[in-house]
Each structure stands twice: as C-alpha cells, then as structure tokens.
mmCIF file of C-alpha atoms in Angstrom:
data_model
loop_
_atom_site.group_PDB
_atom_site.id
_atom_site.type_symbol
_atom_site.label_atom_id
_atom_site.label_comp_id
_atom_site.label_asym_id
_atom_site.label_seq_id
_atom_site.Cartn_x
_atom_site.Cartn_y
_atom_site.Cartn_z
ATOM 1 C CA UNK A 1 -36.469 47.158 28.609
ATOM 2 C CA UNK A 2 -38.260 50.467 27.950
ATOM 3 C CA UNK A 3 -41.537 48.812 25.967
ATOM 4 C CA UNK A 4 -41.374 46.793 29.321
ATOM 5 C CA UNK A 5 -41.380 49.281 32.499
ATOM 6 C CA UNK A 6 -43.576 51.620 29.973
ATOM 7 C CA UNK A 7 -45.842 48.795 29.798
ATOM 8 C CA UNK A 8 -46.181 47.822 34.342
ATOM 9 C CA UNK A 9 -46.400 51.700 35.505
ATOM 10 C CA UNK A 10 -47.627 53.894 32.659
ATOM 11 C CA UNK A 11 -50.668 51.465 30.857
ATOM 12 C CA UNK A 12 -53.140 52.794 32.848
ATOM 13 C CA UNK A 13 -52.466 56.843 31.326
ATOM 14 C CA UNK A 14 -52.405 55.515 28.133
ATOM 15 C CA UNK A 15 -55.499 53.212 28.268
ATOM 16 C CA UNK A 16 -57.137 56.652 29.649
ATOM 17 C CA UNK A 17 -55.984 58.020 26.123
ATOM 18 C CA UNK A 18 -57.721 55.958 24.172
ATOM 19 C CA UNK A 19 -61.090 55.956 25.971
ATOM 20 C CA UNK A 20 -60.921 59.141 25.528
ATOM 21 C CA UNK A 21 -62.078 59.687 21.847
ATOM 22 C CA UNK A 22 -63.568 63.261 21.656
ATOM 23 C CA UNK A 23 -59.973 64.932 22.818
ATOM 24 C CA UNK A 24 -57.489 65.920 21.198
ATOM 25 C CA UNK A 25 -54.128 64.238 22.068
ATOM 26 C CA UNK A 26 -53.766 60.240 21.720
ATOM 27 C CA UNK A 27 -51.534 58.217 22.461
ATOM 28 C CA UNK A 28 -47.575 58.816 20.468
ATOM 29 C CA UNK A 29 -45.329 56.547 18.205
ATOM 30 C CA UNK A 30 -45.062 53.254 18.822
ATOM 31 C CA UNK A 31 -44.252 53.397 21.888
ATOM 32 C CA UNK A 32 -46.978 55.096 22.833
ATOM 33 C CA UNK A 33 -46.118 58.358 24.443
ATOM 34 C CA UNK A 34 -48.185 59.949 27.003
ATOM 35 C CA UNK A 35 -48.470 62.680 29.598
ATOM 36 C CA UNK A 36 -44.878 61.847 31.780
ATOM 37 C CA UNK A 37 -43.007 59.666 30.462
ATOM 38 C CA UNK A 38 -38.826 60.842 29.687
ATOM 39 C CA UNK A 39 -37.889 60.521 26.682
ATOM 40 C CA UNK A 40 -34.269 61.730 24.372
ATOM 41 C CA UNK A 41 -34.426 62.964 21.344
ATOM 42 C CA UNK A 42 -33.053 60.842 18.183
ATOM 43 C CA UNK A 43 -32.288 63.234 16.369
ATOM 44 C CA UNK A 44 -30.794 67.874 15.585
ATOM 45 C CA UNK A 45 -32.046 70.435 14.899
ATOM 46 C CA UNK A 46 -34.396 73.666 15.839
ATOM 47 C CA UNK A 47 -38.125 73.511 17.550
ATOM 48 C CA UNK A 48 -40.556 76.353 18.290
ATOM 49 C CA UNK A 49 -40.538 76.665 22.175
ATOM 50 C CA UNK A 50 -42.351 79.558 24.818
ATOM 51 C CA UNK A 51 -41.376 80.608 27.609
ATOM 52 C CA UNK A 52 -43.894 83.802 27.383
ATOM 53 C CA UNK A 53 -42.565 84.065 23.475
ATOM 54 C CA UNK A 54 -42.481 82.487 21.478
ATOM 55 C CA UNK A 55 -39.132 81.193 19.900
ATOM 56 C CA UNK A 56 -36.196 78.516 18.386
ATOM 57 C CA UNK A 57 -33.985 75.998 19.736
ATOM 58 C CA UNK A 58 -31.858 73.702 18.632
ATOM 59 C CA UNK A 59 -32.712 70.131 20.227
ATOM 60 C CA UNK A 60 -29.261 67.636 20.504
ATOM 61 C CA UNK A 61 -29.025 64.198 20.269
ATOM 62 C CA UNK A 62 -29.129 62.837 23.129
ATOM 63 C CA UNK A 63 -31.349 65.910 25.179
ATOM 64 C CA UNK A 64 -33.247 64.326 28.242
ATOM 65 C CA UNK A 65 -37.075 65.093 28.274
ATOM 66 C CA UNK A 66 -40.590 64.556 29.450
ATOM 67 C CA UNK A 67 -43.700 64.909 27.860
ATOM 68 C CA UNK A 68 -45.461 68.026 30.096
ATOM 69 C CA UNK A 69 -49.639 68.556 30.043
ATOM 70 C CA UNK A 70 -48.843 72.605 28.972
ATOM 71 C CA UNK A 71 -52.383 74.496 28.232
ATOM 72 C CA UNK A 72 -52.591 76.876 25.682
ATOM 73 C CA UNK A 73 -50.631 76.742 21.111
ATOM 74 C CA UNK A 74 -47.813 78.505 21.950
ATOM 75 C CA UNK A 75 -48.765 81.402 20.116
ATOM 76 C CA UNK A 76 -49.450 79.821 17.482
ATOM 77 C CA UNK A 77 -52.307 80.342 14.942
ATOM 78 C CA UNK A 78 -53.319 77.262 13.447
ATOM 79 C CA UNK A 79 -55.281 75.597 16.032
ATOM 80 C CA UNK A 80 -55.843 72.759 13.671
ATOM 81 C CA UNK A 81 -52.743 71.491 14.638
ATOM 82 C CA UNK A 82 -52.600 69.615 18.309
ATOM 83 C CA UNK A 83 -49.320 69.819 19.597
ATOM 84 C CA UNK A 84 -47.179 68.202 22.320
ATOM 85 C CA UNK A 85 -45.699 70.151 24.663
ATOM 86 C CA UNK A 86 -42.344 68.672 25.892
ATOM 87 C CA UNK A 87 -39.936 70.603 29.098
ATOM 88 C CA UNK A 88 -35.690 69.459 28.362
ATOM 89 C CA UNK A 89 -33.089 69.259 30.617
ATOM 90 C CA UNK A 90 -31.111 72.047 29.217
ATOM 91 C CA UNK A 91 -34.080 74.320 28.613
ATOM 92 C CA UNK A 92 -36.007 75.585 32.011
ATOM 93 C CA UNK A 93 -38.126 77.590 31.709
ATOM 94 C CA UNK A 94 -38.818 76.801 28.025
ATOM 95 C CA UNK A 95 -41.496 74.287 26.930
ATOM 96 C CA UNK A 96 -41.274 72.676 23.156
ATOM 97 C CA UNK A 97 -43.908 71.855 20.747
ATOM 98 C CA UNK A 98 -43.792 68.934 18.719
ATOM 99 C CA UNK A 99 -46.620 67.826 16.233
ATOM 100 C CA UNK A 100 -47.388 64.416 15.310
ATOM 101 C CA UNK A 101 -45.637 63.674 12.096
ATOM 102 C CA UNK A 102 -42.539 63.747 14.612
ATOM 103 C CA UNK A 103 -43.273 61.157 16.186
ATOM 104 C CA UNK A 104 -42.746 59.010 12.943
ATOM 105 C CA UNK A 105 -45.039 57.252 10.598
ATOM 106 C CA UNK A 106 -44.466 54.908 7.531
ATOM 107 C CA UNK A 107 -42.098 56.643 5.468
ATOM 108 C CA UNK A 108 -39.509 58.029 8.742
ATOM 109 C CA UNK A 109 -39.178 57.197 12.673
ATOM 110 C CA UNK A 110 -39.991 59.261 15.609
ATOM 111 C CA UNK A 111 -37.844 61.941 16.858
ATOM 112 C CA UNK A 112 -38.692 61.150 19.809
ATOM 113 C CA UNK A 113 -38.233 57.802 22.207
ATOM 114 C CA UNK A 114 -38.603 56.649 25.519
ATOM 115 C CA UNK A 115 -35.729 57.323 27.924
ATOM 116 C CA UNK A 116 -36.868 55.174 30.901
ATOM 117 C CA UNK A 117 -33.331 53.021 29.626
ATOM 118 C CA UNK A 118 -29.903 54.115 28.416
ATOM 119 C CA UNK A 119 -28.078 52.743 26.362
ATOM 120 C CA UNK A 120 -24.359 54.001 27.565
ATOM 121 C CA UNK A 121 -23.147 55.040 24.107
ATOM 122 C CA UNK A 122 -26.513 57.537 24.986
ATOM 123 C CA UNK A 123 -26.054 58.127 28.864
ATOM 124 C CA UNK A 124 -22.723 60.143 28.188
ATOM 125 C CA UNK A 125 -22.950 64.062 28.318
ATOM 126 C CA UNK A 126 -25.703 63.237 31.088
ATOM 127 C CA UNK A 127 -25.795 62.693 34.536
ATOM 128 C CA UNK A 128 -28.355 61.507 36.456
ATOM 129 C CA UNK A 129 -29.796 60.983 40.427
ATOM 130 C CA UNK A 130 -29.184 57.414 40.671
ATOM 131 C CA UNK A 131 -28.316 54.545 37.832
ATOM 132 C CA UNK A 132 -29.031 51.447 37.305
ATOM 133 C CA UNK A 133 -26.502 49.278 34.697
ATOM 134 C CA UNK A 134 -27.632 46.201 33.702
ATOM 135 C CA UNK A 135 -24.586 44.259 31.765
ATOM 136 C CA UNK A 136 -25.458 41.593 30.595
ATOM 137 C CA UNK A 137 -22.832 38.827 29.608
ATOM 138 C CA UNK A 138 -19.164 38.501 28.634
ATOM 139 C CA UNK A 139 -19.342 40.737 25.135
ATOM 140 C CA UNK A 140 -16.741 43.324 22.862
ATOM 141 C CA UNK A 141 -18.858 46.008 23.100
ATOM 142 C CA UNK A 142 -17.897 45.661 27.159
ATOM 143 C CA UNK A 143 -14.117 48.474 27.250
ATOM 144 C CA UNK A 144 -12.560 49.968 30.157
ATOM 145 C CA UNK A 145 -13.837 53.590 28.779
ATOM 146 C CA UNK A 146 -17.633 52.111 28.113
ATOM 147 C CA UNK A 147 -17.824 50.633 31.940
ATOM 148 C CA UNK A 148 -16.130 54.180 32.704
ATOM 149 C CA UNK A 149 -18.586 56.590 31.015
ATOM 150 C CA UNK A 150 -21.638 53.761 32.648
ATOM 151 C CA UNK A 151 -20.020 54.095 36.118
ATOM 152 C CA UNK A 152 -19.420 57.913 36.474
ATOM 153 C CA UNK A 153 -23.472 58.889 35.306
ATOM 154 C CA UNK A 154 -24.640 58.976 38.449
ATOM 155 C CA UNK A 155 -24.819 61.911 41.419
ATOM 156 C CA UNK A 156 -25.722 59.907 44.050
ATOM 157 C CA UNK A 157 -26.334 55.856 43.871
ATOM 158 C CA UNK A 158 -25.234 53.258 41.211
ATOM 159 C CA UNK A 159 -26.642 50.111 41.351
ATOM 160 C CA UNK A 160 -24.924 47.134 39.111
ATOM 161 C CA UNK A 161 -27.423 44.507 38.143
ATOM 162 C CA UNK A 162 -24.517 41.519 36.280
ATOM 163 C CA UNK A 163 -23.913 37.856 36.357
ATOM 164 C CA UNK A 164 -20.375 38.570 35.312
ATOM 165 C CA UNK A 165 -18.248 38.271 39.190
ATOM 166 C CA UNK A 166 -16.784 41.262 41.154
ATOM 167 C CA UNK A 167 -13.328 39.281 39.609
ATOM 168 C CA UNK A 168 -14.739 39.288 35.873
ATOM 169 C CA UNK A 169 -15.796 43.153 35.983
ATOM 170 C CA UNK A 170 -12.525 44.256 37.622
ATOM 171 C CA UNK A 171 -10.731 42.566 34.550
ATOM 172 C CA UNK A 172 -12.115 44.754 32.263
ATOM 173 C CA UNK A 173 -9.808 47.671 33.677
ATOM 174 C CA UNK A 174 -6.910 46.253 31.766
ATOM 175 C CA UNK A 175 -5.612 48.735 29.183
ATOM 176 C CA UNK A 176 -6.134 45.089 27.063
ATOM 177 C CA UNK A 177 -10.306 45.404 27.398
ATOM 178 C CA UNK A 178 -8.729 49.138 26.170
ATOM 179 C CA UNK A 179 -10.925 51.200 23.381
ATOM 180 C CA UNK A 180 -8.101 54.020 23.572
ATOM 181 C CA UNK A 181 -4.905 51.986 22.937
ATOM 182 C CA UNK A 182 -6.055 49.743 20.220
ATOM 183 C CA UNK A 183 -6.154 53.111 18.046
ATOM 184 C CA UNK A 184 -4.143 53.321 15.201
ATOM 185 C CA UNK A 185 -4.412 57.346 15.123
ATOM 186 C CA UNK A 186 -0.474 58.641 13.095
ATOM 187 C CA UNK A 187 -2.153 60.732 9.938
ATOM 188 C CA UNK A 188 1.440 61.037 8.589
ATOM 189 C CA UNK A 189 3.018 57.581 9.689
ATOM 190 C CA UNK A 190 2.233 54.153 8.661
ATOM 191 C CA UNK A 191 2.015 52.481 12.296
ATOM 192 C CA UNK A 192 3.694 49.498 13.374
ATOM 193 C CA UNK A 193 1.067 47.036 14.620
ATOM 194 C CA UNK A 194 2.008 44.020 16.714
ATOM 195 C CA UNK A 195 -0.630 41.411 17.571
ATOM 196 C CA UNK A 196 -0.804 40.028 21.737
ATOM 197 C CA UNK A 197 -2.743 36.081 22.195
ATOM 198 C CA UNK A 198 -3.920 36.078 25.946
ATOM 199 C CA UNK A 199 -6.099 33.805 27.592
ATOM 200 C CA UNK A 200 -6.906 32.367 23.889
ATOM 201 C CA UNK A 201 -7.818 36.320 22.968
ATOM 202 C CA UNK A 202 -5.537 38.522 20.381
ATOM 203 C CA UNK A 203 -5.599 42.665 20.647
ATOM 204 C CA UNK A 204 -3.068 44.373 18.731
ATOM 205 C CA UNK A 205 -1.551 47.277 19.503
ATOM 206 C CA UNK A 206 0.695 49.501 18.312
ATOM 207 C CA UNK A 207 4.251 48.605 18.684
ATOM 208 C CA UNK A 208 5.640 51.545 21.196
ATOM 209 C CA UNK A 209 2.487 50.146 23.861
ATOM 210 C CA UNK A 210 3.289 46.268 23.856
ATOM 211 C CA UNK A 211 5.201 46.650 27.026
ATOM 212 C CA UNK A 212 2.404 44.267 29.573
ATOM 213 C CA UNK A 213 2.957 44.520 33.729
ATOM 214 C CA UNK A 214 2.135 41.598 36.166
ATOM 215 C CA UNK A 215 -1.590 44.446 36.511
ATOM 216 C CA UNK A 216 -2.432 43.850 32.710
ATOM 217 C CA UNK A 217 -1.680 47.874 31.585
ATOM 218 C CA UNK A 218 -0.271 48.021 27.818
ATOM 219 C CA UNK A 219 2.930 50.227 28.171
ATOM 220 C CA UNK A 220 5.256 51.912 26.432
ATOM 221 C CA UNK A 221 9.250 50.784 28.376
ATOM 222 C CA UNK A 222 10.355 47.792 29.772
ATOM 223 C CA UNK A 223 11.418 50.177 32.601
ATOM 224 C CA UNK A 224 8.036 51.435 32.956
ATOM 225 C CA UNK A 225 6.757 47.742 33.533
ATOM 226 C CA UNK A 226 9.383 47.196 36.359
ATOM 227 C CA UNK A 227 7.659 50.742 37.647
ATOM 228 C CA UNK A 228 4.861 48.859 37.344
ATOM 229 C CA UNK A 229 5.839 45.924 39.099
ATOM 230 C CA UNK A 230 7.054 47.709 41.848
ATOM 231 C CA UNK A 231 4.014 49.362 42.730
ATOM 232 C CA UNK A 232 1.856 46.865 42.478
ATOM 233 C CA UNK A 233 4.478 44.769 44.661
ATOM 234 C CA UNK A 234 4.157 47.304 47.095
ATOM 235 C CA UNK A 235 -0.151 47.670 46.507
ATOM 236 C CA UNK A 236 -0.004 50.600 45.068
ATOM 237 C CA UNK A 237 -3.486 52.275 43.940
ATOM 238 C CA UNK A 238 -2.534 53.743 40.289
ATOM 239 C CA UNK A 239 -3.015 54.359 37.242
ATOM 240 C CA UNK A 240 -0.699 54.950 34.022
ATOM 241 C CA UNK A 241 -0.932 57.803 31.900
ATOM 242 C CA UNK A 242 -3.728 59.487 33.016
ATOM 243 C CA UNK A 243 -4.858 63.000 31.619
ATOM 244 C CA UNK A 244 -3.939 66.199 33.939
ATOM 245 C CA UNK A 245 -4.837 69.676 33.085
ATOM 246 C CA UNK A 246 -2.209 72.008 34.243
ATOM 247 C CA UNK A 247 -3.696 75.690 33.977
ATOM 248 C CA UNK A 248 -5.954 74.174 30.746
ATOM 249 C CA UNK A 249 -3.249 72.674 29.196
ATOM 250 C CA UNK A 250 -3.439 68.918 29.554
ATOM 251 C CA UNK A 251 -0.194 66.983 30.887
ATOM 252 C CA UNK A 252 0.312 62.853 30.761
ATOM 253 C CA UNK A 253 1.502 61.893 33.697
ATOM 254 C CA UNK A 254 3.875 58.728 33.738
ATOM 255 C CA UNK A 255 1.791 57.118 37.012
ATOM 256 C CA UNK A 256 -1.492 59.077 39.541
ATOM 257 C CA UNK A 257 -0.691 57.473 43.006
ATOM 258 C CA UNK A 258 -3.018 57.372 45.107
ATOM 259 C CA UNK A 259 -3.077 57.251 49.397
ATOM 260 C CA UNK A 260 -4.797 57.757 51.855
ATOM 261 C CA UNK A 261 -6.522 60.499 49.949
ATOM 262 C CA UNK A 262 -4.010 62.179 48.629
ATOM 263 C CA UNK A 263 -2.405 61.750 45.283
ATOM 264 C CA UNK A 264 1.067 62.193 43.585
ATOM 265 C CA UNK A 265 2.188 62.160 40.712
ATOM 266 C CA UNK A 266 5.220 59.036 39.321
ATOM 267 C CA UNK A 267 7.202 59.893 36.174
ATOM 268 C CA UNK A 268 9.962 57.909 35.014
ATOM 269 C CA UNK A 269 12.934 59.213 32.852
ATOM 270 C CA UNK A 270 14.462 57.231 30.368
ATOM 271 C CA UNK A 271 16.486 59.156 28.048
ATOM 272 C CA UNK A 272 18.801 61.934 30.157
ATOM 273 C CA UNK A 273 21.009 61.092 27.704
ATOM 274 C CA UNK A 274 19.063 63.242 25.378
ATOM 275 C CA UNK A 275 19.468 66.980 25.152
ATOM 276 C CA UNK A 276 15.559 67.109 23.496
ATOM 277 C CA UNK A 277 14.397 64.779 26.137
ATOM 278 C CA UNK A 278 16.338 66.864 28.545
ATOM 279 C CA UNK A 279 14.446 70.104 28.059
ATOM 280 C CA UNK A 280 11.141 69.069 27.207
ATOM 281 C CA UNK A 281 10.780 67.233 30.851
ATOM 282 C CA UNK A 282 12.769 70.412 32.371
ATOM 283 C CA UNK A 283 9.400 72.542 30.882
ATOM 284 C CA UNK A 284 6.614 70.338 32.083
ATOM 285 C CA UNK A 285 8.901 70.375 35.876
ATOM 286 C CA UNK A 286 8.460 73.774 35.321
ATOM 287 C CA UNK A 287 4.748 73.631 34.108
ATOM 288 C CA UNK A 288 4.424 71.049 36.994
ATOM 289 C CA UNK A 289 5.965 73.514 40.187
ATOM 290 C CA UNK A 290 3.350 76.471 39.180
ATOM 291 C CA UNK A 291 1.024 74.457 40.355
ATOM 292 C CA UNK A 292 2.795 73.337 43.491
ATOM 293 C CA UNK A 293 3.536 69.485 42.252
ATOM 294 C CA UNK A 294 6.953 68.908 43.074
ATOM 295 C CA UNK A 295 9.587 66.387 44.827
ATOM 296 C CA UNK A 296 9.854 69.530 47.122
ATOM 297 C CA UNK A 297 6.388 69.958 47.467
ATOM 298 C CA UNK A 298 6.301 66.016 48.597
ATOM 299 C CA UNK A 299 3.678 64.980 45.263
ATOM 300 C CA UNK A 300 5.695 64.725 42.732
ATOM 301 C CA UNK A 301 8.659 61.090 42.562
ATOM 302 C CA UNK A 302 10.412 61.152 40.385
ATOM 303 C CA UNK A 303 12.509 58.145 39.130
ATOM 304 C CA UNK A 304 14.877 57.543 35.956
ATOM 305 C CA UNK A 305 17.315 54.857 34.474
ATOM 306 C CA UNK A 306 21.209 54.917 34.545
ATOM 307 C CA UNK A 307 22.517 57.193 31.601
ATOM 308 C CA UNK A 308 24.211 53.322 30.555
ATOM 309 C CA UNK A 309 20.831 52.072 30.404
ATOM 310 C CA UNK A 310 20.679 50.651 34.318
ATOM 311 C CA UNK A 311 18.056 50.740 36.596
ATOM 312 C CA UNK A 312 17.663 50.434 40.622
ATOM 313 C CA UNK A 313 14.731 48.936 41.494
ATOM 314 C CA UNK A 314 15.147 49.599 45.334
ATOM 315 C CA UNK A 315 15.732 52.965 45.064
ATOM 316 C CA UNK A 316 12.327 53.482 43.036
ATOM 317 C CA UNK A 317 10.612 51.481 45.780
ATOM 318 C CA UNK A 318 12.675 53.594 49.059
ATOM 319 C CA UNK A 319 11.228 55.841 47.097
ATOM 320 C CA UNK A 320 7.830 55.407 46.684
ATOM 321 C CA UNK A 321 7.776 53.683 50.456
ATOM 322 C CA UNK A 322 8.932 57.119 51.908
ATOM 323 C CA UNK A 323 5.826 58.550 50.011
ATOM 324 C CA UNK A 324 3.760 56.270 51.118
ATOM 325 C CA UNK A 325 4.442 56.644 54.693
ATOM 326 C CA UNK A 326 4.665 60.483 54.405
ATOM 327 C CA UNK A 327 1.048 60.620 53.620
#
C-alpha cells in the first residue's frame, strides 16, 4: 500500500530527483524516499540534530516524521557527505540528519520506511487527525484489543474499509476474541487451562474465566453471568472489568454501565461470608467514596449473593432499572 500510494502521488518528485544528475540528493532506499515523504523509524538509536546548535536525541522505533528540504550541513565539517533531513513529531524545532548509509544497502535494511500506511501494531502510541482503517477479511490476528487500538487512533474522523459486515465486526467486542483473556500470566502456579468450543472454533481460558454470558463475555462466576444477562435483558450498555483509575491506583469494577451520558459501576459481592473478602471490599468501597463513587451519589450499584449462595435476580434488575430511570 505504501508503494502504491507513493507511486501515484509522489512519482513526479522521484523522477525530478533522478533527472537532476548534478544534484547531491537522490531518492533513498528501495522505496525512493524524497522531500515531503512521510516516514517511520524502524530502529532505536541516537541521531544528530540541529535546532540552532548541534545535538543528539534518541529516535525510537515507531517515531513518525517527514523528510524536509532544510539548508546547511548541521554544523558538520565533512562537506563531502550528503545529509538528508527529517523532522519528527516528538521533537518540535529539531531537524535530524541521516546519511545515505542509513537507508540500507546490500547487507542492511533502511532505518526509515514510508509511513503513508501503517499496521495497527506500528500505529500504537500515535494519533492522527483522520484515519482510514482497512480490515481485509477474517483473520486469527484480529482480536478485541487490536481493534480497540485501531479504532482509537483518530482525533477527528475514522473511516473503515472492510469486506466484513457490521455484525461480524461487532462480534470482536466479545471476550471470546480477547488475547488478554487467553494469557496465562501466573509465574508461580501452573494454570488450569480449559478448552471451550463454539461455532467450530476452540479457545483456551484459565479455569476462573470459563463462564460465558449471553453477549459472549467470559466472566469469573455463575453469579456474574446472571448479572450480565440481567443487563442484557435491560438492553444496558456495559463493559466487564473495565479498568478505573482512582487517585493514581487502578481498580477493576465488575461492570461499568453507561446510559444517557452517565456512568455507574456495578459491584457484585459473592463471598460476603469470607472475612478477608469483606475487609478487601470495605477498603475498595472507601476508595470509591473518596472520588465520589457511592450509592449515595447514585453511581455505584451493589448486588450480592446471599450467605447461603442464593441470588435474587429481581432485586438486581430493580436496582439497575432504578439507576436507568434516574440517569
């Protein structure tokens, strides 16, 4: 895609450079990089720059920049060396110099490549005014997390070009397609892995994430399945275990609910007979209250199992419905 875009919109400049045989500059790398081209760094390392005085700065892999026509040799004494100049988004006012050797050769790759089109992975950490996202067919590489990254790069407008239907794309919001939920990160205990098959596809989850809701999330208990299904019945917009920052510390509410521009957090207490569990909940509740999250403020919904393991779904539904009516 980069080469096709470059040939269509930049080929005239490439040809001009090739025709000026007396010029020190020529198109660089196998991609024919010229003035005005958008590029991305493929490597980590320090590079020389000029911003009124010479200096060095660290250009990271993934840093996006543009080749510029900047006069002078950055204060260098070697007048026989041709430098190509670049500005990068993270270094306002600084112009960086690259030699011909930096653009690759027989035994090494270019340190820069065209960046008119980027993989989602390479675009992570960057933001753009407008983004066109191309999703070409079903793939095992498409995950819930990858699409979240792809859908959050733009500031103004997102255009999606895909041969998948909206229904197929929406399915990727389910935890069935989550990479994170299938990672086994305990370094000290052997995880108990459960194989689950759905629609002729197999996924592998830790034992505490094998309970599946109507919407397809993998949750930690049968009680949370019931709560999630009540929310689905009420056509509630919600996310499961969405991270919440409270005074610099991350907490994970069971469910985050959204309605009419307002947000509430639903915590289901399933082990109130356990003293350690109760103590942990009281601390978490106090932290919530310190930032204005409480039942009193109307943005915290608390549901619970009975001490005998019972669960009143009508009470859960009534509490959620009350919040919806008041939001």
